[in-house]
Amino acid sequence: MEASTFQFFDFSTFNRAVICTHVNPDGDAIGSSLALKLYLERMGKQATVVVPNIFPDFLKWLPSADTILIYTKQAELAKKAVEEADLVIVCDLNQPSRMAGLEADIMASTAPRILIDHHLDPDTNFCQEMHSEPQACAAAEVICHILSELDELDNISHDEATCLYCAMMCDTGAFSFNSNRPVIYEYISRLLARGIDKDQIYRNVFWTASEGRLRLQGYLLYVNMRVLHERNTAIITLTNDERRRFKVKNGDTEGIVNIPLTMLGTRLSIFINEDTEHPGIMKLSLRSVGDFPCDQMASRFFNGGGHKNASGGKLQCTMEEALDRVKAAIETYADMLK
Ligand code: 5GP
Ligand code: MN
């Protein structure tokens, strides 16, 4: 495997790219993938974004979001796009299993694969060319870096810039965490020069609550949040039955896991969320402030991983069991959480 190199790829060698990303795609996954698609199309190539499953409604306004193929809904089209591709770009994930099934098709393809990612400890064996920058705030920052090296960043389209800005904004909670490196703002300044409306992008993503979403938020904090005061930890649960009561969908709980961290002294927040598409699977989101290693906890106890302050995983069990297992995991870190 080659180390990171800015040759990027040779444009003469491919015509049809597939861009794929992780399961439960977030703003960075979708924004980065669409930015790449739009860029490659402007370069005269065909490019299709394929995602493992549905993405939140608050990202549907993104340019070309309506062209994204969703593997759980459009398997045949997605498979065909992967089969016909002569280049695969894997975006915003560090191991093939994060594609939750789509990786079988991706790995069966003989097309060369390029990784563009910012997660720790990338699997170094599944892409021929790697652009892995764990210090980056988002995969979109890695794309900005690549485009800057290619002298292309100041020539990108308004839509490409919108996708890249949205992606970085989402992965940093609107630049409220993991966003102290000055170079981020150099890139943003160059995106703004392309004419993007960052205030509108913020509104599109963060000011989109339905009545149900707001009421669910109130319910989760008032009724379902358990605070383990001795461990400076909060746990919030949500089952599909409860979700139905509030008539909310997948993306409607985005960001909820961050809220308990606003309580002074809280070090760890865990959200246990029954999977809408796979009832009986409990998805976990972990967030911490300071040194608490969410990624380590997720990989030791919850079949997951991620970043130090933001990680995730899953458990196949009832909500009660998940809650017990989360509490047991917290106890093993008691020393760090006192
Ligand atoms: P979220 O809580 O937003 O679903 O996930 C936060 C971060 O944790 C993601 O950006 C991703 O890096 C990581 N993550 C979430 N779920 C998993 C998982 O099942 N496996 C691994 N390895 N990482 C995950
Ligand atoms: Mn990301």
Short mmCIF file of C-alpha atoms and ligand atoms in Angstrom, two decimals:
data_model
loop_
_atom_site.label_atom_id
_atom_site.label_comp_id
_atom_site.label_asym_id
_atom_site.label_seq_id
_atom_site.Cartn_x
_atom_site.Cartn_y
_atom_site.Cartn_z
CA MET A 1 0.00 0.00 0.00
CA GLU A 2 1.22 3.48 -0.86
CA ALA A 3 1.34 6.12 1.83
CA SER A 4 -0.84 9.17 1.38
CA THR A 5 0.11 10.87 -1.86
CA PHE A 6 -1.27 13.84 -3.65
CA GLN A 7 -1.12 12.38 -7.08
CA PHE A 8 -4.75 11.61 -6.20
CA PHE A 9 -5.83 9.59 -9.19
CA ASP A 10 -5.06 9.70 -12.83
CA PHE A 11 -8.08 11.17 -14.59
CA SER A 12 -7.22 9.42 -17.83
CA THR A 13 -7.73 5.99 -16.30
CA PHE A 14 -11.40 6.01 -15.35
CA ASN A 15 -14.79 7.16 -16.54
CA ARG A 16 -17.35 5.92 -14.03
CA ALA A 17 -16.77 6.39 -10.34
CA VAL A 18 -18.82 5.07 -7.48
CA ILE A 19 -18.56 6.97 -4.22
CA CYS A 20 -19.65 5.07 -1.13
CA THR A 21 -19.82 5.88 2.55
CA HIS A 22 -20.83 4.54 5.96
CA VAL A 23 -24.13 3.18 7.29
CA ASN A 24 -26.50 5.75 8.83
CA PRO A 25 -24.81 8.42 6.74
CA ASP A 26 -24.42 11.76 8.49
CA GLY A 27 -23.78 15.26 7.17
CA ASP A 28 -20.10 14.62 6.53
CA ALA A 29 -20.75 11.29 4.79
CA ILE A 30 -23.42 12.76 2.49
CA GLY A 31 -21.84 16.20 2.00
CA SER A 32 -18.37 14.81 1.23
CA SER A 33 -19.72 12.16 -1.13
CA LEU A 34 -21.85 14.66 -3.04
CA ALA A 35 -18.97 17.15 -3.26
CA LEU A 36 -16.80 14.43 -4.84
CA LYS A 37 -19.58 13.46 -7.24
CA LEU A 38 -20.14 17.05 -8.36
CA TYR A 39 -16.41 17.65 -8.73
CA LEU A 40 -15.88 14.52 -10.83
CA GLU A 41 -18.90 15.34 -12.99
CA ARG A 42 -17.51 18.82 -13.61
CA MET A 43 -14.31 17.05 -14.72
CA GLY A 44 -16.37 15.20 -17.33
CA LYS A 45 -16.68 11.88 -15.48
CA GLN A 46 -19.71 9.88 -14.43
CA ALA A 47 -20.06 9.54 -10.69
CA THR A 48 -22.72 7.89 -8.54
CA VAL A 49 -23.07 8.07 -4.77
CA VAL A 50 -24.20 4.81 -3.17
CA VAL A 51 -25.04 4.73 0.55
CA PRO A 52 -25.82 1.65 2.69
CA ASN A 53 -29.15 2.92 4.06
CA ILE A 54 -31.40 5.95 4.43
CA PHE A 55 -30.09 9.37 5.43
CA PRO A 56 -31.82 12.11 7.44
CA ASP A 57 -34.39 14.42 5.85
CA PHE A 58 -32.43 17.49 6.95
CA LEU A 59 -29.76 16.61 4.35
CA LYS A 60 -32.15 16.18 1.42
CA TRP A 61 -31.80 19.81 0.29
CA LEU A 62 -28.11 19.24 -0.57
CA PRO A 63 -27.35 19.62 -4.28
CA SER A 64 -27.87 16.30 -6.10
CA ALA A 65 -29.03 14.51 -2.91
CA ASP A 66 -31.93 13.16 -4.97
CA THR A 67 -29.49 11.15 -7.12
CA ILE A 68 -28.08 9.13 -4.21
CA LEU A 69 -28.71 5.38 -4.47
CA ILE A 70 -29.78 3.76 -1.19
CA TYR A 71 -28.66 0.14 -0.99
CA THR A 72 -31.46 -1.04 1.32
CA LYS A 73 -34.06 0.42 -1.05
CA GLN A 74 -32.45 0.29 -4.51
CA ALA A 75 -30.20 -2.75 -4.28
CA GLU A 76 -30.31 -3.61 -7.99
CA LEU A 77 -29.44 -0.09 -9.16
CA ALA A 78 -26.75 0.19 -6.52
CA LYS A 79 -25.20 -3.17 -7.47
CA LYS A 80 -25.25 -2.21 -11.14
CA ALA A 81 -23.53 1.11 -10.43
CA VAL A 82 -20.82 -0.66 -8.42
CA GLU A 83 -20.37 -3.36 -11.07
CA GLU A 84 -19.99 -0.80 -13.85
CA ALA A 85 -17.63 1.45 -11.92
CA ASP A 86 -14.00 1.64 -12.92
CA LEU A 87 -13.08 3.63 -9.79
CA VAL A 88 -14.41 3.38 -6.23
CA ILE A 89 -13.99 6.18 -3.72
CA VAL A 90 -14.67 5.16 -0.13
CA CYS A 91 -15.46 8.19 1.95
CA ASP A 92 -15.68 8.88 5.72
CA LEU A 93 -15.09 5.39 7.07
CA ASN A 94 -12.07 3.43 8.27
CA GLN A 95 -13.08 -0.20 7.79
CA PRO A 96 -15.22 -2.02 5.20
CA SER A 97 -17.70 -3.34 7.79
CA ARG A 98 -18.92 0.25 8.30
CA MET A 99 -20.74 -0.18 4.99
CA ALA A 100 -23.11 -2.67 6.66
CA GLY A 101 -23.50 -5.09 3.74
CA LEU A 102 -22.68 -2.81 0.80
CA GLU A 103 -19.00 -3.75 1.29
CA ALA A 104 -19.61 -7.18 -0.22
CA ASP A 105 -20.32 -5.55 -3.60
CA ILE A 106 -17.61 -2.93 -3.18
CA MET A 107 -14.97 -5.53 -2.34
CA ALA A 108 -16.10 -7.78 -5.22
CA SER A 109 -15.40 -4.99 -7.70
CA THR A 110 -12.05 -5.07 -9.46
CA ALA A 111 -11.98 -1.27 -9.78
CA PRO A 112 -9.21 0.49 -7.84
CA ARG A 113 -10.32 1.92 -4.50
CA ILE A 114 -9.37 5.24 -2.95
CA LEU A 115 -10.02 6.00 0.72
CA ILE A 116 -10.78 9.54 1.89
CA ASP A 117 -11.23 9.52 5.65
CA HIS A 118 -10.52 11.08 9.03
CA HIS A 119 -11.15 8.20 11.46
CA LEU A 120 -8.42 6.75 13.67
CA ASP A 121 -6.72 3.47 12.80
CA PRO A 122 -7.87 2.97 9.21
CA ASP A 123 -7.76 -0.54 7.80
CA THR A 124 -4.76 -0.24 5.49
CA ASN A 125 -5.63 -3.24 3.34
CA PHE A 126 -8.78 -2.42 1.48
CA CYS A 127 -7.91 0.62 -0.62
CA GLN A 128 -4.96 1.01 -2.98
CA GLU A 129 -4.69 4.76 -2.41
CA MET A 130 -5.23 6.23 1.04
CA HIS A 131 -5.96 9.77 2.08
CA SER A 132 -6.37 9.23 5.80
CA GLU A 133 -6.05 12.30 8.03
CA PRO A 134 -7.21 11.46 11.56
CA GLN A 135 -6.53 15.01 12.71
CA ALA A 136 -9.04 16.40 10.18
CA CYS A 137 -12.42 17.55 11.50
CA ALA A 138 -14.31 15.83 8.68
CA ALA A 139 -13.74 13.80 5.53
CA ALA A 140 -14.67 17.06 3.79
CA GLU A 141 -11.57 18.69 5.26
CA VAL A 142 -9.47 15.93 3.67
CA ILE A 143 -11.19 16.70 0.35
CA CYS A 144 -10.42 20.41 0.79
CA HIS A 145 -6.79 19.46 1.40
CA ILE A 146 -6.69 17.31 -1.74
CA LEU A 147 -8.36 19.99 -3.87
CA SER A 148 -6.02 22.60 -2.45
CA GLU A 149 -2.98 20.46 -3.36
CA LEU A 150 -4.43 20.04 -6.84
CA ASP A 151 -4.88 23.84 -7.09
CA GLU A 152 -8.59 23.22 -7.59
CA LEU A 153 -10.11 24.45 -4.34
CA ASP A 154 -10.52 28.02 -5.58
CA ASN A 155 -12.22 26.86 -8.76
CA ILE A 156 -14.91 24.58 -7.35
CA SER A 157 -18.57 25.25 -7.99
CA HIS A 158 -20.96 26.88 -5.56
CA ASP A 159 -22.68 23.52 -5.07
CA GLU A 160 -19.45 21.65 -4.39
CA ALA A 161 -18.49 24.31 -1.82
CA THR A 162 -21.94 24.07 -0.21
CA CYS A 163 -21.56 20.30 0.22
CA LEU A 164 -18.07 20.63 1.70
CA TYR A 165 -19.09 23.36 4.13
CA CYS A 166 -22.18 21.46 5.24
CA ALA A 167 -20.06 18.35 5.85
CA MET A 168 -17.52 20.14 8.07
CA MET A 169 -20.27 22.02 9.88
CA CYS A 170 -22.09 18.77 10.71
CA ASP A 171 -19.05 16.85 11.96
CA THR A 172 -18.02 19.70 14.28
CA GLY A 173 -21.45 20.59 15.71
CA ALA A 174 -21.33 23.88 13.79
CA PHE A 175 -17.66 24.34 14.72
CA SER A 176 -18.24 23.82 18.42
CA PHE A 177 -15.96 20.77 18.87
CA ASN A 178 -12.93 19.21 17.20
CA SER A 179 -12.50 22.40 15.23
CA ASN A 180 -9.58 24.40 16.65
CA ARG A 181 -7.10 23.91 13.82
CA PRO A 182 -6.63 27.17 11.91
CA VAL A 183 -6.44 25.44 8.53
CA ILE A 184 -10.16 24.59 8.82
CA TYR A 185 -10.96 28.29 8.62
CA GLU A 186 -8.55 28.84 5.76
CA TYR A 187 -10.54 26.28 3.80
CA ILE A 188 -13.84 27.80 4.93
CA SER A 189 -12.70 31.21 3.81
CA ARG A 190 -12.02 29.77 0.37
CA LEU A 191 -15.43 28.06 0.33
CA LEU A 192 -17.10 31.36 1.24
CA ALA A 193 -15.27 32.95 -1.68
CA ARG A 194 -17.21 30.54 -3.92
CA GLY A 195 -20.38 32.33 -2.82
CA ILE A 196 -21.89 29.84 -0.37
CA ASP A 197 -24.53 31.00 2.10
CA LYS A 198 -23.29 29.48 5.34
CA ASP A 199 -26.12 30.97 7.38
CA GLN A 200 -28.68 29.27 5.15
CA ILE A 201 -26.77 25.98 5.34
CA TYR A 202 -26.92 26.21 9.14
CA ARG A 203 -30.67 26.87 9.07
CA ASN A 204 -31.28 24.01 6.62
CA VAL A 205 -29.56 21.53 8.93
CA PHE A 206 -30.25 22.73 12.45
CA TRP A 207 -33.54 24.64 12.28
CA THR A 208 -35.74 21.96 10.83
CA ALA A 209 -37.63 20.49 13.77
CA SER A 210 -41.14 19.16 13.42
CA GLU A 211 -43.47 19.49 16.40
CA GLY A 212 -42.94 15.78 17.09
CA ARG A 213 -39.17 16.19 17.08
CA LEU A 214 -39.28 19.01 19.61
CA ARG A 215 -41.71 17.15 21.87
CA LEU A 216 -39.61 13.99 21.60
CA GLN A 217 -36.58 15.98 22.68
CA GLY A 218 -38.46 17.24 25.73
CA TYR A 219 -39.62 13.71 26.56
CA LEU A 220 -36.17 12.18 26.18
CA LEU A 221 -34.61 14.74 28.50
CA TYR A 222 -37.43 14.88 31.04
CA VAL A 223 -38.51 11.25 31.21
CA ASN A 224 -35.86 9.02 29.63
CA MET A 225 -32.58 10.58 30.71
CA ARG A 226 -30.88 8.77 33.58
CA VAL A 227 -28.11 10.69 35.29
CA LEU A 228 -25.48 8.60 37.07
CA HIS A 229 -24.27 11.43 39.29
CA GLU A 230 -21.45 9.35 40.83
CA ARG A 231 -20.07 8.68 37.38
CA ASN A 232 -20.74 12.08 35.78
CA THR A 233 -22.56 10.22 33.06
CA ALA A 234 -26.00 10.48 31.45
CA ILE A 235 -27.84 7.76 29.53
CA ILE A 236 -30.82 8.39 27.25
CA THR A 237 -32.89 5.56 25.75
CA LEU A 238 -35.37 5.49 22.87
CA THR A 239 -37.37 2.52 21.59
CA ASN A 240 -39.23 2.27 18.29
CA ASP A 241 -42.54 2.20 20.22
CA GLU A 242 -41.72 5.57 21.72
CA ARG A 243 -40.57 6.88 18.35
CA ARG A 244 -43.94 5.92 16.83
CA ARG A 245 -45.76 7.79 19.60
CA PHE A 246 -44.03 10.99 18.54
CA LYS A 247 -44.24 10.24 14.80
CA VAL A 248 -40.55 10.89 14.25
CA LYS A 249 -38.00 9.36 11.92
CA ASN A 250 -34.36 8.40 11.95
CA GLY A 251 -32.61 11.77 11.76
CA ASP A 252 -34.93 13.35 14.30
CA THR A 253 -32.74 12.29 17.20
CA GLU A 254 -29.57 13.70 15.65
CA GLY A 255 -27.66 15.73 18.22
CA ILE A 256 -29.67 14.57 21.22
CA VAL A 257 -26.66 12.71 22.64
CA ASN A 258 -24.73 15.97 22.92
CA ILE A 259 -27.27 17.73 25.11
CA PRO A 260 -26.48 16.04 28.47
CA LEU A 261 -22.87 17.20 28.13
CA THR A 262 -24.12 20.73 28.73
CA MET A 263 -24.74 19.75 32.39
CA LEU A 264 -21.78 21.08 34.32
CA GLY A 265 -19.37 18.26 35.22
CA THR A 266 -20.86 15.68 32.84
CA ARG A 267 -18.08 13.74 31.17
CA LEU A 268 -19.89 11.04 29.24
CA SER A 269 -23.24 10.84 27.47
CA ILE A 270 -24.64 7.65 25.96
CA PHE A 271 -27.73 7.41 23.76
CA ILE A 272 -29.26 3.96 23.27
CA ASN A 273 -31.51 4.08 20.27
CA GLU A 274 -33.42 1.13 18.83
CA ASP A 275 -32.66 0.77 15.12
CA THR A 276 -35.66 1.84 13.02
CA GLU A 277 -34.73 -0.50 10.18
CA HIS A 278 -33.68 -3.44 12.40
CA PRO A 279 -35.91 -3.59 15.47
CA GLY A 280 -34.13 -5.50 18.23
CA ILE A 281 -30.78 -3.93 17.39
CA MET A 282 -29.81 -1.18 19.82
CA LYS A 283 -27.58 1.48 18.34
CA LEU A 284 -25.35 3.35 20.74
CA SER A 285 -23.91 6.82 20.44
CA LEU A 286 -21.23 7.92 22.88
CA ARG A 287 -19.98 11.44 23.46
CA SER A 288 -17.44 12.68 25.99
CA VAL A 289 -15.60 15.80 26.98
CA GLY A 290 -11.89 15.78 27.79
CA ASP A 291 -9.87 12.58 27.91
CA PHE A 292 -12.57 9.97 28.24
CA PRO A 293 -11.99 7.46 25.36
CA CYS A 294 -15.41 6.82 23.82
CA ASP A 295 -13.83 4.91 20.93
CA GLN A 296 -12.15 2.47 23.33
CA MET A 297 -15.38 1.91 25.27
CA ALA A 298 -17.33 1.37 22.04
CA SER A 299 -14.86 -1.17 20.70
CA ARG A 300 -14.48 -3.05 24.01
CA PHE A 301 -18.18 -3.27 24.87
CA PHE A 302 -20.41 -2.29 21.98
CA ASN A 303 -18.95 -3.79 18.77
CA GLY A 304 -18.11 -0.33 17.53
CA GLY A 305 -15.49 2.39 17.47
CA GLY A 306 -15.04 5.96 16.33
CA HIS A 307 -13.25 8.97 17.72
CA LYS A 308 -12.07 9.76 21.25
CA ASN A 309 -14.96 12.11 21.99
CA ALA A 310 -17.59 10.64 19.64
CA SER A 311 -18.10 6.98 18.95
CA GLY A 312 -20.82 4.45 18.32
CA GLY A 313 -21.66 0.79 18.29
CA LYS A 314 -24.51 -1.67 18.47
CA LEU A 315 -25.95 -4.48 20.61
CA GLN A 316 -28.45 -7.14 19.67
CA CYS A 317 -30.64 -7.39 22.78
CA THR A 318 -33.58 -5.78 24.53
CA MET A 319 -33.44 -2.18 25.71
CA GLU A 320 -33.30 -3.37 29.35
CA GLU A 321 -30.32 -5.60 28.61
CA ALA A 322 -28.61 -2.83 26.66
CA LEU A 323 -29.07 -0.51 29.61
CA ASP A 324 -27.53 -3.10 31.97
CA ARG A 325 -24.58 -3.65 29.65
CA VAL A 326 -24.02 0.09 29.31
CA LYS A 327 -24.05 0.49 33.10
CA ALA A 328 -21.60 -2.40 33.47
CA ALA A 329 -19.30 -0.82 30.89
CA ILE A 330 -19.47 2.50 32.74
CA GLU A 331 -18.45 0.75 35.98
CA THR A 332 -15.28 -0.57 34.38
CA TYR A 333 -14.31 3.04 33.72
CA ALA A 334 -15.35 4.20 37.19
CA ASP A 335 -11.88 5.56 37.95
CA MET A 336 -11.92 7.84 34.93
CA LEU A 337 -15.46 9.03 35.54
CA LYS A 338 -15.28 9.96 39.22
P1 5GP B 1 -22.91 8.46 15.86
O1 5GP B 1 -23.08 8.49 17.34
O2 5GP B 1 -23.08 9.81 15.27
O3 5GP B 1 -23.72 7.40 15.21
O4 5GP B 1 -21.42 8.04 15.61
C1 5GP B 1 -20.35 8.84 16.03
C2 5GP B 1 -19.08 8.31 15.44
O5 5GP B 1 -18.83 7.01 15.96
C3 5GP B 1 -19.14 8.12 13.94
O6 5GP B 1 -18.64 9.24 13.29
C4 5GP B 1 -18.28 6.92 13.70
O7 5GP B 1 -16.97 7.33 13.59
C5 5GP B 1 -18.34 6.14 14.97
N1 5GP B 1 -19.25 4.98 14.91
C6 5GP B 1 -20.59 4.95 15.07
N2 5GP B 1 -21.07 3.71 15.00
C7 5GP B 1 -20.02 2.89 14.82
C8 5GP B 1 -19.85 1.48 14.66
O8 5GP B 1 -20.81 0.69 14.71
N3 5GP B 1 -18.58 1.04 14.46
C9 5GP B 1 -17.51 1.88 14.42
N4 5GP B 1 -16.28 1.38 14.21
N5 5GP B 1 -17.62 3.20 14.55
C10 5GP B 1 -18.84 3.72 14.75
MN MN B 2 -16.97 12.23 9.28
#
